[in-house]
Tab-separated table of C-alpha atoms and ligand atoms in Angstrom:
chain	number	residue	atom	x	y	z
A	5	UNK	CA	129.346	96.363	82.076
A	6	UNK	CA	126.741	94.877	83.529
A	7	UNK	CA	123.421	97.048	85.543
A	8	UNK	CA	122.538	94.036	88.582
A	9	UNK	CA	118.731	94.402	88.930
A	10	UNK	CA	117.622	95.823	92.310
A	11	UNK	CA	115.965	93.937	94.805
A	12	UNK	CA	112.079	93.598	94.307
A	13	UNK	CA	110.491	96.000	97.071
A	14	UNK	CA	107.779	93.426	98.729
A	15	UNK	CA	104.983	94.612	101.798
A	16	UNK	CA	106.589	91.929	103.927
A	17	UNK	CA	107.914	94.176	106.819
A	18	UNK	CA	104.212	96.235	106.484
A	19	UNK	CA	102.552	93.007	106.706
A	20	UNK	CA	104.915	91.584	109.655
A	21	UNK	CA	104.650	95.046	111.562
A	22	UNK	CA	100.871	94.598	111.282
A	23	UNK	CA	101.173	91.810	113.972
A	24	UNK	CA	104.200	93.657	116.061
A	25	UNK	CA	101.324	94.166	119.316
A	26	UNK	CA	100.794	90.117	119.641
A	27	UNK	CA	104.250	89.061	120.834
A	28	UNK	CA	103.836	91.662	124.366
A	29	UNK	CA	100.240	90.772	124.836
A	30	UNK	CA	100.687	86.761	124.435
A	31	UNK	CA	103.560	86.844	127.026
A	32	UNK	CA	101.496	89.171	129.075
A	33	UNK	CA	98.582	86.506	129.669
A	34	UNK	CA	101.403	84.057	130.022
A	35	UNK	CA	102.919	85.637	132.733
A	36	UNK	CA	99.047	87.014	133.974
A	37	UNK	CA	98.438	83.428	133.733
A	38	UNK	CA	101.049	82.054	135.251
A	39	UNK	CA	102.179	79.625	132.378
A	40	UNK	CA	106.301	80.135	132.817
A	41	UNK	CA	105.908	79.828	136.906
A	42	UNK	CA	103.118	76.516	136.905
A	43	UNK	CA	106.163	75.460	134.148
A	44	UNK	CA	108.699	76.190	136.112
A	45	UNK	CA	108.452	73.124	138.178
A	46	UNK	CA	108.461	70.557	135.105
A	47	UNK	CA	106.762	69.346	131.725
A	48	UNK	CA	103.059	69.421	131.153
A	49	UNK	CA	100.514	69.324	129.007
A	50	UNK	CA	97.817	71.261	128.371
A	51	UNK	CA	95.254	69.673	130.554
A	52	UNK	CA	97.908	69.572	133.393
A	53	UNK	CA	98.160	73.079	132.524
A	54	UNK	CA	94.029	74.078	132.446
A	55	UNK	CA	94.105	72.324	135.852
A	56	UNK	CA	96.874	74.493	136.964
A	57	UNK	CA	96.125	77.747	136.168
A	58	UNK	CA	92.093	77.641	136.043
A	59	UNK	CA	92.112	78.573	132.214
A	60	UNK	CA	90.645	77.590	129.195
A	61	UNK	CA	91.504	74.415	127.166
A	62	UNK	CA	91.753	76.815	123.597
A	63	UNK	CA	92.868	80.017	125.422
A	64	UNK	CA	95.679	78.038	126.520
A	65	UNK	CA	96.238	75.947	123.470
A	66	UNK	CA	96.342	79.093	121.398
A	67	UNK	CA	98.678	81.144	123.369
A	68	UNK	CA	100.950	78.488	124.350
A	69	UNK	CA	101.692	77.251	120.541
A	70	UNK	CA	102.483	80.721	119.801
A	71	UNK	CA	104.762	80.925	122.229
A	72	UNK	CA	106.429	77.479	121.394
A	73	UNK	CA	106.666	79.222	117.780
A	74	UNK	CA	108.337	82.818	119.564
A	75	UNK	CA	111.113	80.348	121.071
A	76	UNK	CA	109.753	80.758	124.561
A	77	UNK	CA	108.493	77.311	124.830
A	78	UNK	CA	108.991	74.319	123.489
A	79	UNK	CA	106.448	71.102	123.176
A	80	UNK	CA	107.738	67.488	122.862
A	81	UNK	CA	105.796	64.978	120.548
A	82	UNK	CA	103.906	63.806	123.404
A	83	UNK	CA	102.589	67.350	124.036
A	84	UNK	CA	104.270	68.409	126.612
A	85	UNK	CA	105.162	71.938	127.346
A	86	UNK	CA	108.384	73.237	128.844
A	87	UNK	CA	110.455	76.221	129.228
A	88	UNK	CA	113.446	76.755	127.155
A	89	UNK	CA	116.035	78.184	128.984
A	90	UNK	CA	115.307	81.638	128.155
A	91	UNK	CA	112.511	81.711	129.427
A	92	UNK	CA	112.763	79.375	132.174
A	93	UNK	CA	115.588	82.263	133.660
A	94	UNK	CA	113.759	85.261	132.829
A	95	UNK	CA	109.656	84.732	132.684
A	96	UNK	CA	109.470	83.237	135.978
A	97	UNK	CA	107.570	85.947	138.930
A	98	UNK	CA	109.382	84.021	141.546
A	99	UNK	CA	112.743	84.258	140.020
A	100	UNK	CA	115.317	87.678	141.091
A	101	UNK	CA	116.029	87.238	137.302
A	102	UNK	CA	112.421	87.892	136.156
A	103	UNK	CA	112.382	90.461	133.843
A	104	UNK	CA	108.497	90.513	132.759
A	105	UNK	CA	108.111	93.405	134.506
A	106	UNK	CA	108.086	95.848	132.301
A	107	UNK	CA	105.650	92.882	129.994
A	108	UNK	CA	103.121	92.751	132.981
A	109	UNK	CA	102.011	96.688	131.863
A	110	UNK	CA	101.502	96.654	127.693
A	111	UNK	CA	97.284	95.299	127.843
A	112	UNK	CA	97.029	98.307	131.570
A	113	UNK	CA	99.355	100.767	131.080
A	114	UNK	CA	101.482	101.330	128.155
A	115	UNK	CA	98.874	100.128	124.965
A	116	UNK	CA	95.532	102.310	125.911
A	117	UNK	CA	98.232	105.069	126.155
A	118	UNK	CA	99.833	104.423	122.579
A	119	UNK	CA	96.498	103.834	120.901
A	120	UNK	CA	95.803	107.839	121.002
A	121	UNK	CA	99.229	108.205	118.823
A	122	UNK	CA	97.103	109.617	116.270
A	123	UNK	CA	96.005	112.242	118.446
A	124	UNK	CA	99.066	113.041	120.504
A	125	UNK	CA	100.834	113.432	117.079
A	126	UNK	CA	98.896	116.239	115.570
A	127	UNK	CA	98.548	117.959	119.057
A	128	UNK	CA	101.820	117.286	120.541
A	129	UNK	CA	100.138	116.885	123.705
A	130	UNK	CA	100.824	113.642	126.064
A	131	UNK	CA	97.405	111.716	126.604
A	132	UNK	CA	98.699	111.644	129.988
A	133	UNK	CA	102.094	113.099	131.423
A	134	UNK	CA	104.140	111.329	133.936
A	135	UNK	CA	106.944	113.840	134.157
A	136	UNK	CA	103.976	115.791	136.638
A	137	UNK	CA	103.770	114.601	140.280
A	138	UNK	CA	100.005	113.493	140.424
A	139	UNK	CA	99.702	111.718	137.835
A	140	UNK	CA	103.212	110.865	137.884
A	141	UNK	CA	103.337	109.298	141.234
A	142	UNK	CA	100.201	107.288	140.653
A	143	UNK	CA	101.995	105.530	137.626
A	144	UNK	CA	105.279	104.847	138.982
A	145	UNK	CA	103.851	103.486	142.628
A	146	UNK	CA	102.107	100.606	140.438
A	147	UNK	CA	105.708	100.519	138.249
A	148	UNK	CA	109.131	100.659	140.066
A	149	UNK	CA	109.368	97.749	141.755
A	150	UNK	CA	108.199	95.689	138.148
A	151	UNK	CA	110.898	97.796	136.996
A	152	UNK	CA	113.612	96.551	139.448
A	153	UNK	CA	115.498	93.161	137.534
A	154	UNK	CA	115.805	95.507	134.452
A	155	UNK	CA	118.472	97.631	136.237
A	156	UNK	CA	120.119	95.269	138.950
A	157	UNK	CA	122.806	93.899	136.840
A	158	UNK	CA	124.082	97.124	135.272
A	159	UNK	CA	123.508	98.545	139.029
A	160	UNK	CA	125.379	95.905	140.379
A	161	UNK	CA	128.069	96.308	137.980
A	162	UNK	CA	128.257	100.069	138.114
A	163	UNK	CA	129.079	99.396	142.061
A	164	UNK	CA	131.946	96.662	141.043
A	165	UNK	CA	132.945	99.594	138.627
A	166	UNK	CA	133.314	101.659	141.477
A	167	UNK	CA	135.288	99.821	143.855
A	168	UNK	CA	133.737	101.131	147.190
A	169	UNK	CA	135.569	98.429	149.281
A	170	UNK	CA	138.709	98.600	147.346
A	171	UNK	CA	138.511	102.408	147.947
A	172	UNK	CA	138.023	101.230	151.917
A	173	UNK	CA	136.816	105.438	152.440
A	174	UNK	CA	133.015	105.638	153.618
A	175	UNK	CA	130.685	106.523	150.135
A	176	UNK	CA	128.209	108.740	150.422
A	177	UNK	CA	125.598	107.734	146.875
A	178	UNK	CA	122.848	110.408	146.189
A	179	UNK	CA	119.982	108.176	144.032
A	180	UNK	CA	118.042	111.235	142.496
A	181	UNK	CA	114.722	109.136	141.125
A	182	UNK	CA	115.591	106.346	143.107
A	183	UNK	CA	111.863	104.240	142.406
A	184	UNK	CA	112.522	101.307	143.546
A	185	UNK	CA	116.198	101.807	145.099
A	186	UNK	CA	117.393	99.480	142.706
A	187	UNK	CA	120.332	101.811	142.048
A	188	UNK	CA	121.083	102.513	146.036
A	189	UNK	CA	120.383	98.812	146.855
A	190	UNK	CA	122.963	97.367	144.615
A	191	UNK	CA	125.719	99.939	145.991
A	192	UNK	CA	124.978	99.141	149.809
A	193	UNK	CA	125.257	95.544	149.125
A	194	UNK	CA	128.239	95.368	147.183
A	195	UNK	CA	130.422	97.578	150.416
A	196	UNK	CA	129.300	98.205	154.230
A	197	UNK	CA	130.710	101.257	153.559
A	198	UNK	CA	128.567	102.900	151.220
A	199	UNK	CA	125.619	104.576	152.859
A	200	UNK	CA	122.250	106.016	150.763
A	201	UNK	CA	120.293	109.575	150.341
A	202	UNK	CA	116.977	108.243	147.893
A	203	UNK	CA	115.266	110.847	146.062
A	204	UNK	CA	111.767	110.697	145.082
A	205	UNK	CA	108.017	111.944	145.138
A	206	UNK	CA	106.255	111.326	148.792
A	207	UNK	CA	104.553	109.240	146.714
A	208	UNK	CA	107.110	106.605	145.812
A	209	UNK	CA	109.422	106.859	148.824
A	210	UNK	CA	107.142	104.325	150.585
A	211	UNK	CA	107.596	101.865	147.800
A	212	UNK	CA	112.121	102.769	148.064
A	213	UNK	CA	111.490	102.284	152.115
A	214	UNK	CA	110.000	98.953	151.754
A	215	UNK	CA	112.799	97.837	148.679
A	216	UNK	CA	115.397	98.964	151.142
A	217	UNK	CA	113.503	97.235	154.281
A	218	UNK	CA	112.992	93.982	152.118
A	219	UNK	CA	117.149	93.813	150.821
A	220	UNK	CA	118.076	94.336	155.054
A	221	UNK	CA	119.226	97.637	154.646
A	222	UNK	CA	116.702	100.121	155.595
A	223	UNK	CA	119.404	101.191	158.562
A	224	UNK	CA	122.187	102.881	155.446
A	225	UNK	CA	119.485	104.837	154.129
A	226	UNK	CA	118.825	108.398	154.382
A	227	UNK	CA	115.341	109.179	152.399
A	228	UNK	CA	114.337	112.629	150.753
A	229	UNK	CA	110.724	113.459	149.562
A	230	UNK	CA	110.402	115.672	146.413
A	231	UNK	CA	110.173	116.939	143.054
A	232	UNK	CA	113.700	116.611	142.205
A	233	UNK	CA	114.405	120.364	141.305
A	234	UNK	CA	113.369	121.160	144.329
A	235	UNK	CA	114.493	118.487	146.907
A	236	UNK	CA	117.414	118.923	149.116
A	237	UNK	CA	120.086	116.860	147.925
A	238	UNK	CA	122.174	117.380	150.694
A	239	UNK	CA	126.139	118.037	149.914
A	240	UNK	CA	129.486	115.928	149.678
A	241	UNK	CA	128.683	113.255	148.109
A	242	UNK	CA	131.061	110.510	146.045
A	243	UNK	CA	128.540	109.039	143.565
A	244	UNK	CA	124.989	110.298	142.324
A	245	UNK	CA	122.656	107.543	140.056
A	246	UNK	CA	119.968	108.863	137.745
A	247	UNK	CA	118.801	105.696	136.570
A	248	UNK	CA	116.077	106.205	133.936
A	249	UNK	CA	114.862	110.340	134.945
A	250	UNK	CA	116.153	112.315	132.273
A	251	UNK	CA	114.216	110.775	129.857
A	252	UNK	CA	110.606	112.371	130.959
A	253	UNK	CA	112.617	115.276	132.261
A	254	UNK	CA	113.451	116.813	129.159
A	255	UNK	CA	116.773	119.494	128.047
A	256	UNK	CA	116.192	122.255	130.027
A	257	UNK	CA	114.906	120.639	133.788
A	258	UNK	CA	117.846	117.824	132.625
A	259	UNK	CA	120.444	120.348	132.097
A	260	UNK	CA	119.457	121.913	135.861
A	261	UNK	CA	118.856	118.655	137.008
A	262	UNK	CA	122.502	117.511	136.319
A	263	UNK	CA	124.056	120.912	137.938
A	264	UNK	CA	122.222	120.408	140.416
A	265	UNK	CA	123.530	116.993	141.244
A	266	UNK	CA	126.783	118.434	141.257
A	267	UNK	CA	126.240	120.892	143.432
A	268	UNK	CA	125.629	117.638	145.564
A	269	UNK	CA	128.816	115.775	144.529
A	270	UNK	CA	132.133	116.133	146.608
A	271	UNK	CA	135.575	117.083	144.634
A	272	UNK	CA	136.076	114.285	142.302
A	273	UNK	CA	132.850	112.312	142.660
A	274	UNK	CA	131.066	110.716	140.196
A	275	UNK	CA	128.089	111.363	137.984
A	276	UNK	CA	125.927	107.675	137.120
A	277	UNK	CA	123.056	108.264	134.172
A	278	UNK	CA	121.173	105.063	132.856
A	279	UNK	CA	119.308	106.138	129.740
A	280	UNK	CA	118.083	105.373	126.314
A	281	UNK	CA	120.179	106.508	123.935
A	282	UNK	CA	119.852	108.202	120.128
A	283	UNK	CA	122.718	108.212	118.029
A	284	UNK	CA	123.299	112.301	116.878
A	285	UNK	CA	121.790	111.965	113.709
A	286	UNK	CA	118.602	110.342	115.387
A	287	UNK	CA	118.870	107.561	112.779
A	288	UNK	CA	118.809	104.885	114.926
A	289	UNK	CA	119.035	102.642	117.344
A	290	UNK	CA	115.692	102.286	116.967
A	291	UNK	CA	114.675	101.231	120.634
A	292	UNK	CA	116.300	104.770	121.290
A	293	UNK	CA	113.870	106.370	118.717
A	294	UNK	CA	110.751	104.150	119.745
A	295	UNK	CA	111.358	105.480	123.104
A	296	UNK	CA	111.238	108.811	122.090
A	297	UNK	CA	107.826	108.509	121.163
A	298	UNK	CA	106.989	106.844	123.911
A	299	UNK	CA	107.698	110.242	125.926
A	300	UNK	CA	105.956	112.265	123.220
A	301	UNK	CA	102.845	109.679	124.493
A	302	UNK	CA	103.663	110.254	128.145
A	303	UNK	CA	104.884	113.694	128.889
A	304	UNK	CA	105.077	117.367	128.350
A	305	UNK	CA	108.613	117.341	127.091
A	306	UNK	CA	110.792	114.411	127.434
A	307	UNK	CA	112.089	112.240	124.506
A	308	UNK	CA	115.901	110.846	123.963
A	309	UNK	CA	119.067	111.919	123.693
A	310	UNK	CA	122.851	111.315	122.157
A	311	UNK	CA	125.381	110.377	124.383
A	312	UNK	CA	127.178	113.853	122.314
A	313	UNK	CA	124.474	116.266	124.121
A	314	UNK	CA	124.610	114.718	127.360
A	315	UNK	CA	127.986	115.031	127.435
A	316	UNK	CA	127.540	118.604	126.551
A	317	UNK	CA	125.198	119.228	129.549
A	318	UNK	CA	127.318	117.439	131.956
A	319	UNK	CA	130.293	119.690	130.505
A	320	UNK	CA	128.486	122.899	130.669
A	321	UNK	CA	127.377	121.228	134.642
A	322	UNK	CA	131.283	121.276	135.066
A	323	UNK	CA	131.519	117.428	134.820
A	324	UNK	CA	135.221	116.398	133.179
A	325	UNK	CA	135.563	112.879	131.556
A	326	UNK	CA	131.941	111.501	130.172
A	327	UNK	CA	132.179	108.314	129.627
A	328	UNK	CA	130.338	105.018	128.319
A	329	UNK	CA	130.604	101.727	131.265
A	330	UNK	CA	130.045	98.445	130.083
A	331	UNK	CA	127.221	96.815	131.202
A	332	UNK	CA	124.099	94.393	131.174
A	333	UNK	CA	121.282	96.802	131.057
A	334	UNK	CA	118.257	97.702	128.753
A	335	UNK	CA	120.122	101.279	127.956
A	336	UNK	CA	123.595	102.689	128.269
A	337	UNK	CA	125.834	103.758	131.262
A	338	UNK	CA	127.270	107.015	131.221
A	339	UNK	CA	129.571	108.290	133.715
A	340	UNK	CA	131.210	111.253	134.489
A	341	UNK	CA	133.254	112.731	137.134
A	342	UNK	CA	133.125	116.061	139.097
A	343	UNK	CA	136.334	118.507	138.233
B	426	LIG	C1	111.811	105.461	135.183
B	426	LIG	S1	111.595	105.584	137.215
B	426	LIG	C2	112.994	104.310	137.514
B	426	LIG	C3	113.473	104.190	138.584
B	426	LIG	C4	114.756	104.084	139.010
B	426	LIG	N1	115.866	105.226	139.414
B	426	LIG	C5	115.381	102.588	138.197
B	426	LIG	O1	116.307	103.116	137.514
B	426	LIG	O2	114.070	101.494	137.930
B	426	LIG	C6	111.530	107.320	137.359
B	426	LIG	C7	111.263	107.785	138.376
B	426	LIG	O3	111.783	108.827	139.081
B	426	LIG	C8	110.505	109.600	139.415
B	426	LIG	N2	110.254	110.588	139.130
B	426	LIG	C9	109.658	111.382	137.887
B	426	LIG	N3	110.123	112.770	137.907
B	426	LIG	C10	110.065	112.666	139.050
B	426	LIG	C11	110.671	114.287	139.525
B	426	LIG	N4	110.568	115.471	139.075
B	426	LIG	N5	110.421	114.881	141.031
B	426	LIG	C12	110.960	113.478	141.263
B	426	LIG	N6	111.252	112.098	141.360
B	426	LIG	C13	110.368	112.019	140.078
B	426	LIG	C14	109.814	108.744	139.109
B	426	LIG	O4	108.132	108.527	140.419
B	426	LIG	C15	110.129	107.217	139.845
B	426	LIG	O5	110.241	106.610	141.288
């Protein structure tokens, strides 16, 4: 019997991870200095880029070459830079499909907090608690518009799945932790039968209101200002959406929120929860495990949960048939029905 030699252990992954902060920071600098926006008009030399952005040649050359290395830009033999299919689709800020919103906050809002991780791990206490109204409202009023495109596609896919027009009945959508209002807006856009009640903190509701106005949907929106556990949700709603809220609420408040939502839905109503999930054994996926650390840094009690955990809270609250809906979003979408 021959024994196979074990693959040699190398430090390569560690060398790679030492530079893990580089790609988002380079992307952020390029977005801030309008690199992708300027190139959207056509290929440009570095001199043309300097003239259009007002940036230094040394600075632009360094980040644009790195972006070529990362396949976000191309450069031809004549030295002209151009967009790739991916950057043209998702990094041009004037396009509705722009996904740079999350990146835009790296150096100002996200990384400065993460730099305190050593201390946070030692104490178990966050740098700032975005689940508390004062600091959270201030954080989210700047952030929610930037993350609108991230969830617009899955929100549209949810609307298609729920088929409001096919049912031909008035539908009342309760958009909880509405933020920009992306979930309610996509439901209302899909059918004239839909009316939306959007709930969020008083500091954030003006953003929801502005976005609904911008989409020409303000007449079909009602706004409720307040904390999720005390605000009046009304009753008899057809659908309730909870987009990226359970992770900052933690286990106890999430369970209470699901129970309250159950009470606000009519019989047969649907709850739709978008969340970063982890596997039941918490060994992956790594995105869900990372987001739990993000909640450690940014909230008192937040975390990420498995489909099985959220399903059990849904069933405790009186929902049946917890299921996943396939969508093109940053995180899975869980649906369940009020029995
Ligand atoms: C991550 S954002 C998600 C926004 C939107 N649902 C989306 O999917 O893009 C979380 C939202 O929940 C709101 N929020 C967080 N905790 C809240 C609470 N306890 N009461 C009311 N709103 C809250 C924030 O103001 C923010 O608008």
